[in-house]
Amino acid sequence: MKMLINGEWRDSVSGKVFTVQNPATGDVIEEAPLGGEEDVRSAVEAAGEAFADWSAKSQRDRSKVLFFAAVEVRRRNTDLAALLTAEQGKPIREAVDEINGFANILEYYHALSAGGRGEYQDLKGYGRTLVRRRPLGICGAIIPWNMPAIIMGWKIGPALVAGNTVVLKPARTAPLTCTRLAEILGGAGLPPGVLNVVTGPGETVGREIARNPSIRKVSFTGEVETGKQVARDAAPALKRVTLELGGSDPMIVAGDADIGKAVEGVIRGRYYNCGQVCTAVKRLYVDESIADEFVRRLTARVETIAVGNGMDRGVEMGPLNNRAGLHRVAGLVEAVRERGEGAIVAGGRAPGGEEYDRGLFFLPTLITGVPHDSPLFTEEVFGPVLPVATVSGFDEALALANNSRYGLGASVWTRNADLIARATEELEAGIVWVNQHLKIPPEVPFGGTKESGIGRENGSRALEEYTEDQAVLVRL
Ligand code: NAD
């Protein structure tokens, strides 16, 4: 795999490469160029040259490219999903969903392009006033490794339809699917230079995207601390930033909830993608009236989750994506064990022992009785470990749910309309689910409050985030 700059496959200027490994086996899948600042600068140059022609096209013509690409992505779904599973680790079923999700997003922005319009007013004394929406120019997109295809879609879909050109940096441990998707867009008619992919480290490639003054907007998805660094780096050029950062989503199960459905909600909400989802259920608050039964049924269900190589039949949960993430998660569980602060009621270790040589696996884990100031509650735990707390009622559940620096998603499980109304009113979160958790269709705006980020992606408003107003006052 090489970098895709100006429609050409290129090595990095340094000539260095890095390896992409399969987290389930440790096998090297492919080498990718170790890009640096100079590679970003040549991608920026290509994106700058491509901007005039691309932005001059009609929105309809631009969106057709996305539509044709979506058709091709769906046609090649099986191969793309296998590549995603190989580099990221998720079960193949989830990878197929993610690749289809990428196509859904492109189709959504294709459909939406017909509705992109500005405003017109007849202002007595000033003449006719137009407000035009203009593309921003070159946009930077920095992607994490957990859902690389979906997050790429959220960024490039609106950016490209609106007439911008893009320099995109995938994560080091999952750059292959993003590069392949960019190639498909090229095959579907995207002119050279409109979408460029530079692979390499965050410290060089990512920072240059954040700093480079010719890039007018950067959309970053990743950890809170990295996001703050991106904001600092982007500030001198006053570029726009969208920051989609970490989350520690609470799930509140009220006393009247359907226990069976809520248990399945936890299974999907916490253990999907091995718990490596920004909006995964990361804190569980269960009403004391049903807590014993709930934990018993949940524990039994967690123990049925089949862990293994995502390509194997029947596997429900793959490995973690990278060794650093695995050690962080295993370390948090170890600390619980050492301090004797809670009860590990399921999992809590690697399958078959403590050796991780044959893949970065960790069993789905459930922990009860940890104090509310434990890092399991206060930090974002990016892996298959869930702390469960019993609460005395809905007031306490809401207070604990909001007692976090994060505010990405939250869910409430109840059939009581008053509780639903209170939860929607009081939960400090960018997205609130009722009797479900996790799913995000292309139509809804997505992003967080508090330290979970700035700005929104997805939905029709994303087109506004990739355009700016120009007021034109005409007197005839
Ligand atoms: P990360 O912050 O380590 O890296 C994200 C990307 O930024 C990678 O491409 C990385 O190479 C790059 N990067 C690293 N340092 C950089 C720097 N100084 N300047 C510019 N770029 C830099 O995050 P990760 O470990 O890849 O992803 C997991 C995190 O992403 C979690 O916190 C998760 O919650 C978050 N996330 C958020 C959303 C959302 O939409 N809110 C979605 C998915 C993941």
Coordinates of C-alpha atoms and ligand atoms in Angstrom, one line a residue:
M1 CA 0.0 0.0 0.0
K2 CA 1.2 3.5 -0.8
M3 CA -0.1 7.0 -0.1
L4 CA -2.6 8.4 -2.5
I5 CA -1.6 12.0 -3.4
N6 CA -2.8 13.9 -6.4
G7 CA -4.3 10.6 -7.8
E8 CA -0.9 8.9 -7.7
W9 CA 0.4 6.1 -5.5
R10 CA 3.5 7.5 -3.7
D11 CA 6.1 6.4 -1.3
S12 CA 6.9 8.8 1.6
V13 CA 9.6 11.4 1.0
S14 CA 11.7 9.7 3.6
G15 CA 11.3 6.4 1.9
K16 CA 10.5 4.8 5.3
V17 CA 7.6 2.5 5.9
F18 CA 5.7 1.0 8.9
T19 CA 4.0 -2.3 9.2
V20 CA 0.3 -2.9 9.7
Q21 CA -0.4 -6.0 11.8
N22 CA -3.4 -8.2 12.3
P23 CA -4.3 -7.8 16.0
A24 CA -5.8 -11.3 16.1
T25 CA -2.7 -13.1 14.9
G26 CA 0.2 -10.6 15.0
D27 CA 0.9 -11.3 11.3
V28 CA 2.1 -8.4 9.1
I29 CA -0.7 -7.6 6.6
E30 CA 1.1 -4.9 4.6
E31 CA 3.6 -2.1 4.8
A32 CA 2.5 1.5 4.5
P33 CA 4.6 4.7 3.8
L34 CA 5.8 6.5 6.9
G35 CA 4.7 10.0 5.8
G36 CA 5.9 13.2 7.4
E37 CA 5.4 17.0 7.2
E38 CA 6.8 17.2 3.6
D39 CA 4.3 14.6 2.4
V40 CA 1.4 16.6 4.0
R41 CA 2.7 19.7 2.2
S42 CA 2.7 18.0 -1.2
A43 CA -0.8 16.7 -0.5
V44 CA -1.9 20.3 0.5
E45 CA -0.4 21.6 -2.8
A46 CA -2.3 19.0 -4.8
A47 CA -5.6 19.7 -2.9
G48 CA -5.0 23.5 -3.4
E49 CA -4.6 23.0 -7.2
A50 CA -7.7 20.7 -7.4
F51 CA -9.9 23.1 -5.5
A52 CA -10.8 25.6 -8.3
D53 CA -12.2 23.0 -10.7
W54 CA -13.9 20.9 -8.0
S55 CA -15.6 23.8 -6.3
A56 CA -16.7 25.1 -9.7
K57 CA -18.7 22.0 -10.5
S58 CA -22.3 21.8 -9.6
Q59 CA -23.2 20.2 -6.4
R60 CA -25.2 17.6 -8.4
D61 CA -22.1 16.6 -10.4
R62 CA -19.9 16.4 -7.3
S63 CA -22.5 14.2 -5.5
K64 CA -22.7 11.8 -8.5
V65 CA -19.1 10.8 -7.8
L66 CA -20.1 9.8 -4.2
F67 CA -23.1 7.9 -5.5
F68 CA -21.0 5.9 -8.1
A69 CA -18.4 5.2 -5.4
A70 CA -21.1 3.9 -3.0
V71 CA -22.2 1.4 -5.7
E72 CA -18.7 0.2 -6.1
V73 CA -18.1 0.0 -2.3
R74 CA -21.2 -2.2 -2.0
R75 CA -20.1 -4.4 -4.9
R76 CA -16.7 -4.9 -3.2
N77 CA -18.1 -5.1 0.3
T78 CA -16.8 -8.6 1.1
D79 CA -13.2 -7.8 0.2
L80 CA -13.2 -4.4 1.9
A81 CA -14.8 -5.9 5.1
A82 CA -12.1 -8.6 5.2
L83 CA -9.4 -6.0 4.9
L84 CA -11.0 -4.0 7.7
T85 CA -11.3 -7.1 10.0
A86 CA -7.6 -7.9 9.2
E87 CA -6.3 -4.5 10.2
Q88 CA -8.8 -3.5 12.9
G89 CA -9.8 -6.8 14.5
K90 CA -13.6 -6.5 14.5
P91 CA -15.8 -9.6 13.6
I92 CA -16.5 -9.8 9.9
R93 CA -20.2 -9.2 10.5
E94 CA -19.4 -5.8 12.1
A95 CA -17.0 -5.0 9.3
V96 CA -19.6 -5.7 6.6
D97 CA -22.0 -3.4 8.5
E98 CA -19.3 -0.7 8.7
I99 CA -18.5 -0.8 5.0
N100 CA -22.2 -0.7 4.2
G101 CA -22.4 2.2 6.6
F102 CA -19.7 4.1 4.6
A103 CA -21.8 3.6 1.5
N104 CA -25.0 4.7 3.3
I105 CA -23.2 8.0 4.2
L106 CA -22.1 8.7 0.7
E107 CA -25.6 8.0 -0.6
Y108 CA -27.1 10.2 2.0
Y109 CA -24.9 13.2 1.0
H110 CA -25.6 12.4 -2.6
A111 CA -29.3 12.6 -1.9
L112 CA -28.9 15.8 0.2
S113 CA -27.0 17.7 -2.4
A114 CA -30.1 18.7 -4.2
G115 CA -31.2 20.6 -1.1
G116 CA -28.0 22.7 -0.7
R117 CA -29.1 26.3 -1.0
G118 CA -28.4 29.7 0.4
E119 CA -30.9 32.5 1.2
Y120 CA -32.5 35.5 -0.6
Q121 CA -34.1 38.5 0.9
D122 CA -35.5 41.7 -0.6
L123 CA -34.4 44.4 2.0
K124 CA -36.0 47.7 1.3
G125 CA -33.3 50.4 1.2
Y126 CA -30.5 47.9 0.7
G127 CA -31.5 46.1 -2.4
R128 CA -31.6 42.4 -3.0
T129 CA -29.6 40.4 -0.5
L130 CA -28.2 36.9 -1.2
V131 CA -26.5 34.7 1.3
R132 CA -24.4 32.2 -0.6
R133 CA -22.8 29.1 1.0
R134 CA -19.3 28.7 -0.2
P135 CA -16.9 25.8 0.4
L136 CA -14.0 26.5 2.8
G137 CA -11.2 25.3 0.7
I138 CA -8.8 22.5 1.8
C139 CA -10.0 20.5 4.7
G140 CA -8.0 18.2 6.9
A141 CA -9.5 14.9 8.2
I142 CA -7.8 13.0 11.0
I143 CA -9.2 9.5 11.7
P144 CA -8.9 7.0 14.6
W145 CA -8.6 3.3 14.2
N146 CA -11.7 2.1 15.8
M147 CA -14.3 2.8 13.1
P148 CA -12.1 4.1 10.3
A149 CA -14.6 3.7 7.4
I150 CA -17.6 5.3 9.1
I151 CA -15.6 8.2 10.4
M152 CA -14.0 8.7 7.0
G153 CA -17.5 8.9 5.5
W154 CA -18.7 11.4 8.1
K155 CA -15.8 13.7 7.2
I156 CA -15.4 13.3 3.4
G157 CA -19.1 13.0 2.5
P158 CA -20.2 16.5 3.4
A159 CA -16.7 18.0 2.7
L160 CA -16.6 16.8 -0.9
V161 CA -20.3 17.4 -1.8
A162 CA -19.9 21.0 -0.5
G163 CA -17.0 21.5 -2.9
N164 CA -13.9 21.3 -0.6
T165 CA -10.8 19.2 -1.2
V166 CA -9.4 17.0 1.5
V167 CA -6.1 15.8 3.0
L168 CA -6.9 12.8 5.1
K169 CA -4.7 11.0 7.7
P170 CA -5.8 7.5 8.8
A171 CA -4.6 6.0 12.1
R172 CA -1.3 4.1 12.1
T173 CA -2.9 0.8 13.0
A174 CA -5.7 0.9 10.5
P175 CA -4.7 2.9 7.3
L176 CA -5.5 0.2 4.7
T177 CA -9.3 0.4 4.4
C178 CA -9.3 4.2 4.3
T179 CA -6.7 4.2 1.5
R180 CA -8.7 1.5 -0.5
L181 CA -11.9 3.6 -0.1
A182 CA -10.1 6.7 -1.4
E183 CA -8.9 4.7 -4.4
I184 CA -12.5 3.6 -5.1
L185 CA -13.6 7.3 -5.0
G186 CA -10.9 8.0 -7.6
G187 CA -12.2 5.2 -9.8
A188 CA -15.7 6.6 -9.5
G189 CA -14.6 9.9 -11.0
L190 CA -13.1 12.0 -8.2
P191 CA -10.5 14.1 -9.9
P192 CA -6.8 13.8 -8.8
G193 CA -6.0 15.9 -5.8
V194 CA -9.5 16.3 -4.5
L195 CA -9.0 13.6 -1.8
N196 CA -5.4 12.8 -0.7
V197 CA -4.4 10.2 1.9
V198 CA -1.2 10.6 3.9
T199 CA -0.2 7.7 6.1
G200 CA 2.1 8.1 9.1
P201 CA 2.3 9.2 12.8
G202 CA 0.1 11.7 14.5
E203 CA 3.1 13.6 15.8
T204 CA 4.2 14.6 12.3
V205 CA 1.5 14.0 9.7
G206 CA -1.4 14.8 12.1
R207 CA 0.3 17.9 13.6
E208 CA 1.2 19.3 10.1
I209 CA -2.5 18.9 9.1
A210 CA -3.5 20.8 12.2
R211 CA -0.9 23.5 11.8
N212 CA -0.7 24.0 8.0
P213 CA -2.2 27.5 7.3
S214 CA -3.5 26.5 3.9
I215 CA -5.8 24.0 5.4
R216 CA -8.9 26.0 6.4
K217 CA -10.7 23.4 8.6
V218 CA -9.6 20.3 10.4
S219 CA -12.0 17.7 11.5
F220 CA -10.4 15.4 14.1
T221 CA -11.7 12.3 15.8
G222 CA -9.7 10.8 18.6
E223 CA -8.8 11.2 22.3
V224 CA -9.6 14.3 24.3
E225 CA -6.0 15.1 25.0
T226 CA -5.0 14.8 21.3
G227 CA -8.0 16.9 20.4
K228 CA -6.9 19.7 22.7
Q229 CA -3.5 19.6 21.0
V230 CA -5.1 19.8 17.6
A231 CA -7.1 22.8 18.7
R232 CA -3.9 24.5 20.0
D233 CA -2.1 23.7 16.7
A234 CA -5.0 25.0 14.6
A235 CA -5.4 28.2 16.6
P236 CA -2.6 30.4 15.0
A237 CA -4.2 30.1 11.6
L238 CA -7.7 30.5 13.1
K239 CA -8.9 27.5 11.2
R240 CA -12.2 25.9 12.0
V241 CA -12.1 22.8 14.1
T242 CA -14.5 20.0 14.6
L243 CA -13.5 17.8 17.5
E244 CA -15.2 14.4 17.9
L245 CA -13.5 13.2 21.1
G246 CA -13.9 10.5 23.7
G247 CA -16.9 9.5 25.7
S248 CA -17.9 7.7 28.8
D249 CA -21.5 7.0 28.0
P250 CA -23.8 6.2 30.9
M251 CA -26.7 3.7 30.5
I252 CA -29.5 4.1 33.1
V253 CA -31.8 1.1 33.7
A254 CA -34.9 2.1 35.6
G255 CA -36.9 -0.2 37.8
D256 CA -39.6 -0.7 35.2
A257 CA -37.2 -1.5 32.3
D258 CA -37.6 -4.6 30.1
I259 CA -34.7 -6.5 31.6
G260 CA -34.2 -8.8 28.7
K261 CA -34.0 -6.0 26.2
A262 CA -31.7 -3.9 28.4
V263 CA -29.3 -6.9 28.9
E264 CA -29.1 -7.2 25.1
G265 CA -28.6 -3.4 25.0
V266 CA -25.5 -3.8 27.2
I267 CA -24.1 -6.7 25.1
R268 CA -24.3 -4.6 21.9
G269 CA -23.6 -1.3 23.6
R270 CA -20.5 -2.3 25.5
Y271 CA -18.9 -5.3 23.7
Y272 CA -19.5 -4.3 20.0
N273 CA -16.1 -3.7 18.4
C274 CA -14.5 -5.1 21.5
G275 CA -15.7 -2.1 23.5
Q276 CA -13.7 0.3 21.3
V277 CA -16.5 2.7 20.3
C278 CA -16.6 6.4 21.4
T279 CA -20.3 6.0 22.2
A280 CA -20.1 2.5 23.8
V281 CA -21.9 2.0 27.1
K282 CA -19.0 2.7 29.6
R283 CA -20.9 3.1 32.8
L284 CA -24.0 1.2 33.9
Y285 CA -26.4 2.4 36.5
V286 CA -29.2 0.0 37.5
D287 CA -32.1 0.6 39.8
E288 CA -31.7 -1.3 43.1
S289 CA -35.2 -2.8 42.8
I290 CA -34.0 -5.0 39.8
A291 CA -30.2 -4.9 40.3
D292 CA -29.7 -8.5 41.5
E293 CA -31.7 -10.1 38.8
F294 CA -30.2 -7.7 36.1
V295 CA -26.6 -8.5 37.1
R296 CA -27.3 -12.2 37.3
R297 CA -28.8 -12.3 33.8
L298 CA -26.2 -10.0 32.3
T299 CA -23.3 -12.0 33.8
A300 CA -24.8 -15.2 32.3
R301 CA -25.1 -13.5 28.9
V302 CA -21.6 -12.0 28.9
E303 CA -20.2 -15.4 29.5
T304 CA -21.7 -16.6 26.2
I305 CA -19.9 -14.1 24.1
A306 CA -17.6 -16.0 21.7
V307 CA -14.2 -14.3 21.5
G308 CA -11.7 -15.0 18.7
N309 CA -10.4 -14.0 15.3
G310 CA -13.0 -11.8 13.6
M311 CA -12.7 -13.9 10.5
D312 CA -13.8 -17.1 12.3
R313 CA -17.4 -18.2 12.1
G314 CA -19.6 -17.5 15.2
V315 CA -17.1 -15.0 16.7
E316 CA -19.0 -12.2 18.5
M317 CA -16.0 -10.2 19.8
G318 CA -12.5 -9.9 18.3
P319 CA -9.2 -8.7 19.8
L320 CA -8.4 -5.2 20.8
N321 CA -6.8 -3.2 18.0
N322 CA -3.4 -2.4 19.5
R323 CA -1.1 -3.5 22.3
A324 CA -1.1 -0.1 24.1
G325 CA -4.9 -0.2 24.3
L326 CA -4.9 -3.8 25.6
H327 CA -2.3 -2.9 28.3
R328 CA -4.3 0.1 29.4
V329 CA -7.5 -1.9 29.8
A330 CA -5.8 -4.9 31.5
G331 CA -4.0 -2.5 33.8
L332 CA -7.3 -0.9 35.0
V333 CA -8.7 -4.4 35.7
E334 CA -5.5 -5.4 37.5
A335 CA -5.8 -2.3 39.7
V336 CA -9.3 -3.3 40.7
R337 CA -8.0 -6.7 41.6
E338 CA -5.0 -5.4 43.6
R339 CA -7.0 -2.9 45.6
G340 CA -9.9 -5.3 46.2
E341 CA -12.2 -2.5 45.3
G342 CA -14.9 -4.4 43.4
A343 CA -16.0 -7.8 42.3
I344 CA -15.0 -9.1 38.8
V345 CA -18.1 -11.1 38.0
A346 CA -17.2 -12.0 34.4
G347 CA -14.0 -12.0 32.4
G348 CA -11.1 -9.9 33.8
R349 CA -8.3 -11.7 31.9
A350 CA -7.1 -12.9 28.5
P351 CA -8.8 -16.0 27.3
G352 CA -6.7 -19.0 28.2
G353 CA -4.2 -17.2 30.5
E354 CA -2.3 -14.0 30.7
E355 CA -0.2 -14.3 27.5
Y356 CA -1.1 -12.0 24.7
D357 CA 1.3 -13.5 22.1
R358 CA -1.3 -15.0 19.9
G359 CA -3.5 -12.0 19.6
L360 CA -4.6 -9.0 21.6
F361 CA -7.6 -10.7 23.2
F362 CA -9.3 -9.8 26.5
L363 CA -12.5 -11.4 27.8
P364 CA -15.7 -9.4 28.0
T365 CA -15.6 -8.2 31.6
L366 CA -18.1 -7.0 34.1
I367 CA -17.2 -5.5 37.5
T368 CA -19.6 -4.6 40.3
G369 CA -19.0 -2.6 43.5
V370 CA -16.3 -0.2 42.4
P371 CA -16.4 3.3 43.9
H372 CA -17.7 6.1 41.8
D373 CA -14.3 7.8 41.8
S374 CA -12.6 4.8 40.3
P375 CA -11.0 5.4 36.9
L376 CA -13.4 2.9 35.5
F377 CA -16.1 5.5 36.0
T378 CA -14.1 8.7 35.6
E379 CA -12.0 7.9 32.6
E380 CA -12.9 6.6 29.2
V381 CA -12.3 2.8 29.2
F382 CA -11.7 1.9 25.6
G383 CA -12.1 -1.9 25.7
P384 CA -14.5 -4.6 26.8
V385 CA -14.8 -3.8 30.5
L386 CA -17.9 -2.5 32.2
P387 CA -18.4 -1.2 35.7
V388 CA -21.9 -1.7 37.1
A389 CA -23.4 0.5 39.9
T390 CA -26.6 0.0 41.8
V391 CA -28.6 3.3 42.3
S392 CA -31.3 4.1 44.8
G393 CA -33.5 5.8 42.2
F394 CA -33.7 7.9 39.0
D395 CA -32.4 11.1 40.7
E396 CA -29.2 9.4 41.8
A397 CA -28.8 7.8 38.4
L398 CA -29.1 11.1 36.6
A399 CA -26.7 12.8 39.0
L400 CA -24.1 10.1 38.5
A401 CA -24.6 10.0 34.8
N402 CA -23.9 13.7 34.5
N403 CA -20.9 13.6 36.9
S404 CA -18.4 13.3 34.1
R405 CA -16.2 15.5 32.1
Y406 CA -17.5 13.7 29.0
G407 CA -20.9 14.3 27.4
L408 CA -21.0 12.3 24.2
G409 CA -24.0 9.8 24.4
A410 CA -26.3 8.4 27.1
S411 CA -29.2 6.0 27.2
V412 CA -32.1 5.4 29.4
W413 CA -34.1 2.2 29.6
T414 CA -37.7 2.6 30.9
R415 CA -41.3 2.5 29.7
N416 CA -42.2 5.5 31.9
A417 CA -42.9 8.6 29.8
D418 CA -42.1 11.0 32.7
L419 CA -38.7 9.4 33.2
I420 CA -38.0 9.6 29.4
A421 CA -39.0 13.3 29.5
R422 CA -36.7 13.9 32.5
A423 CA -33.8 12.0 30.9
T424 CA -34.0 14.0 27.6
E425 CA -34.2 17.2 29.5
E426 CA -31.5 16.6 32.1
L427 CA -28.9 14.3 30.6
E428 CA -25.8 16.3 29.5
A429 CA -25.1 14.5 26.2
G430 CA -24.9 15.2 22.5
I431 CA -27.1 12.1 21.8
V432 CA -29.7 10.5 24.0
W433 CA -31.1 7.1 23.3
V434 CA -34.3 5.7 24.8
N435 CA -34.4 1.9 25.1
Q436 CA -31.5 1.5 22.7
H437 CA -27.8 2.5 22.6
L438 CA -25.2 2.9 19.9
K439 CA -26.9 3.2 16.5
I440 CA -26.3 6.4 14.6
P441 CA -28.0 6.8 11.2
P442 CA -26.6 9.3 8.7
E443 CA -29.5 11.6 9.2
V444 CA -28.8 12.7 12.8
P445 CA -26.2 15.3 14.0
F446 CA -23.5 13.6 16.0
G447 CA -21.0 15.1 18.5
G448 CA -20.5 15.8 22.1
T449 CA -20.9 18.4 24.9
K450 CA -18.3 19.2 27.5
E451 CA -14.9 17.6 26.8
S452 CA -16.4 15.2 24.3
G453 CA -15.9 17.8 21.6
I454 CA -16.9 20.8 19.6
G455 CA -19.1 20.8 16.5
R456 CA -21.3 18.2 14.9
E457 CA -20.8 15.7 12.1
N458 CA -23.4 13.7 10.2
G459 CA -26.8 14.9 9.2
S460 CA -27.7 17.8 7.0
R461 CA -26.1 20.4 9.2
A462 CA -22.6 18.9 8.4
L463 CA -22.9 20.7 5.1
E464 CA -22.9 24.0 7.0
E465 CA -19.8 23.0 8.9
Y466 CA -18.0 22.6 5.5
T467 CA -19.3 25.9 4.0
E468 CA -19.4 29.5 5.0
D469 CA -21.7 32.4 4.3
Q470 CA -21.0 35.1 1.8
A471 CA -23.4 38.0 1.8
V472 CA -24.1 39.8 -1.5
L473 CA -26.1 43.0 -1.6
V474 CA -27.3 43.9 -5.0
R475 CA -28.8 47.3 -6.0
L476 CA -30.1 47.4 -9.5
Ligands
NAD1 P1 -5.9 9.3 19.1 O1 -6.2 10.6 19.6 O2 -4.7 8.6 19.7 O3 -5.6 9.3 17.5 C1 -6.6 9.8 16.6 C2 -5.8 10.2 15.3 O4 -5.1 11.4 15.6 C3 -4.9 9.2 14.8 O5 -4.9 9.2 13.3 C4 -3.5 9.7 15.3 O6 -2.4 9.3 14.5 C5 -3.7 11.2 15.2 N1 -2.9 12.0 16.1 C6 -2.2 11.6 17.2 N2 -1.5 12.6 17.8 C7 -1.8 13.7 17.0 C8 -1.5 15.1 17.1 N3 -0.7 15.5 18.1 N4 -1.9 15.9 16.2 C9 -2.8 15.5 15.2 N5 -3.1 14.2 15.0 C10 -2.7 13.3 16.0 O7 -7.2 8.4 19.2 P2 -7.3 6.8 18.9 O8 -6.7 6.0 19.9 O9 -6.9 6.6 17.4 O10 -8.9 6.6 18.9 C11 -9.6 6.4 20.0 C12 -10.3 7.6 20.6 O11 -11.1 8.2 19.6 C13 -11.2 7.4 21.8 O12 -11.0 8.4 22.7 C14 -12.6 7.5 21.2 O13 -13.6 7.8 22.1 C15 -12.4 8.6 20.2 N6 -13.4 8.5 19.2 C16 -14.4 9.5 19.1 C17 -15.4 9.5 18.2 C18 -16.4 10.6 18.1 O14 -17.0 10.7 17.1 N7 -16.6 11.4 19.2 C19 -15.5 8.4 17.3 C20 -14.5 7.4 17.4 C21 -13.5 7.5 18.3

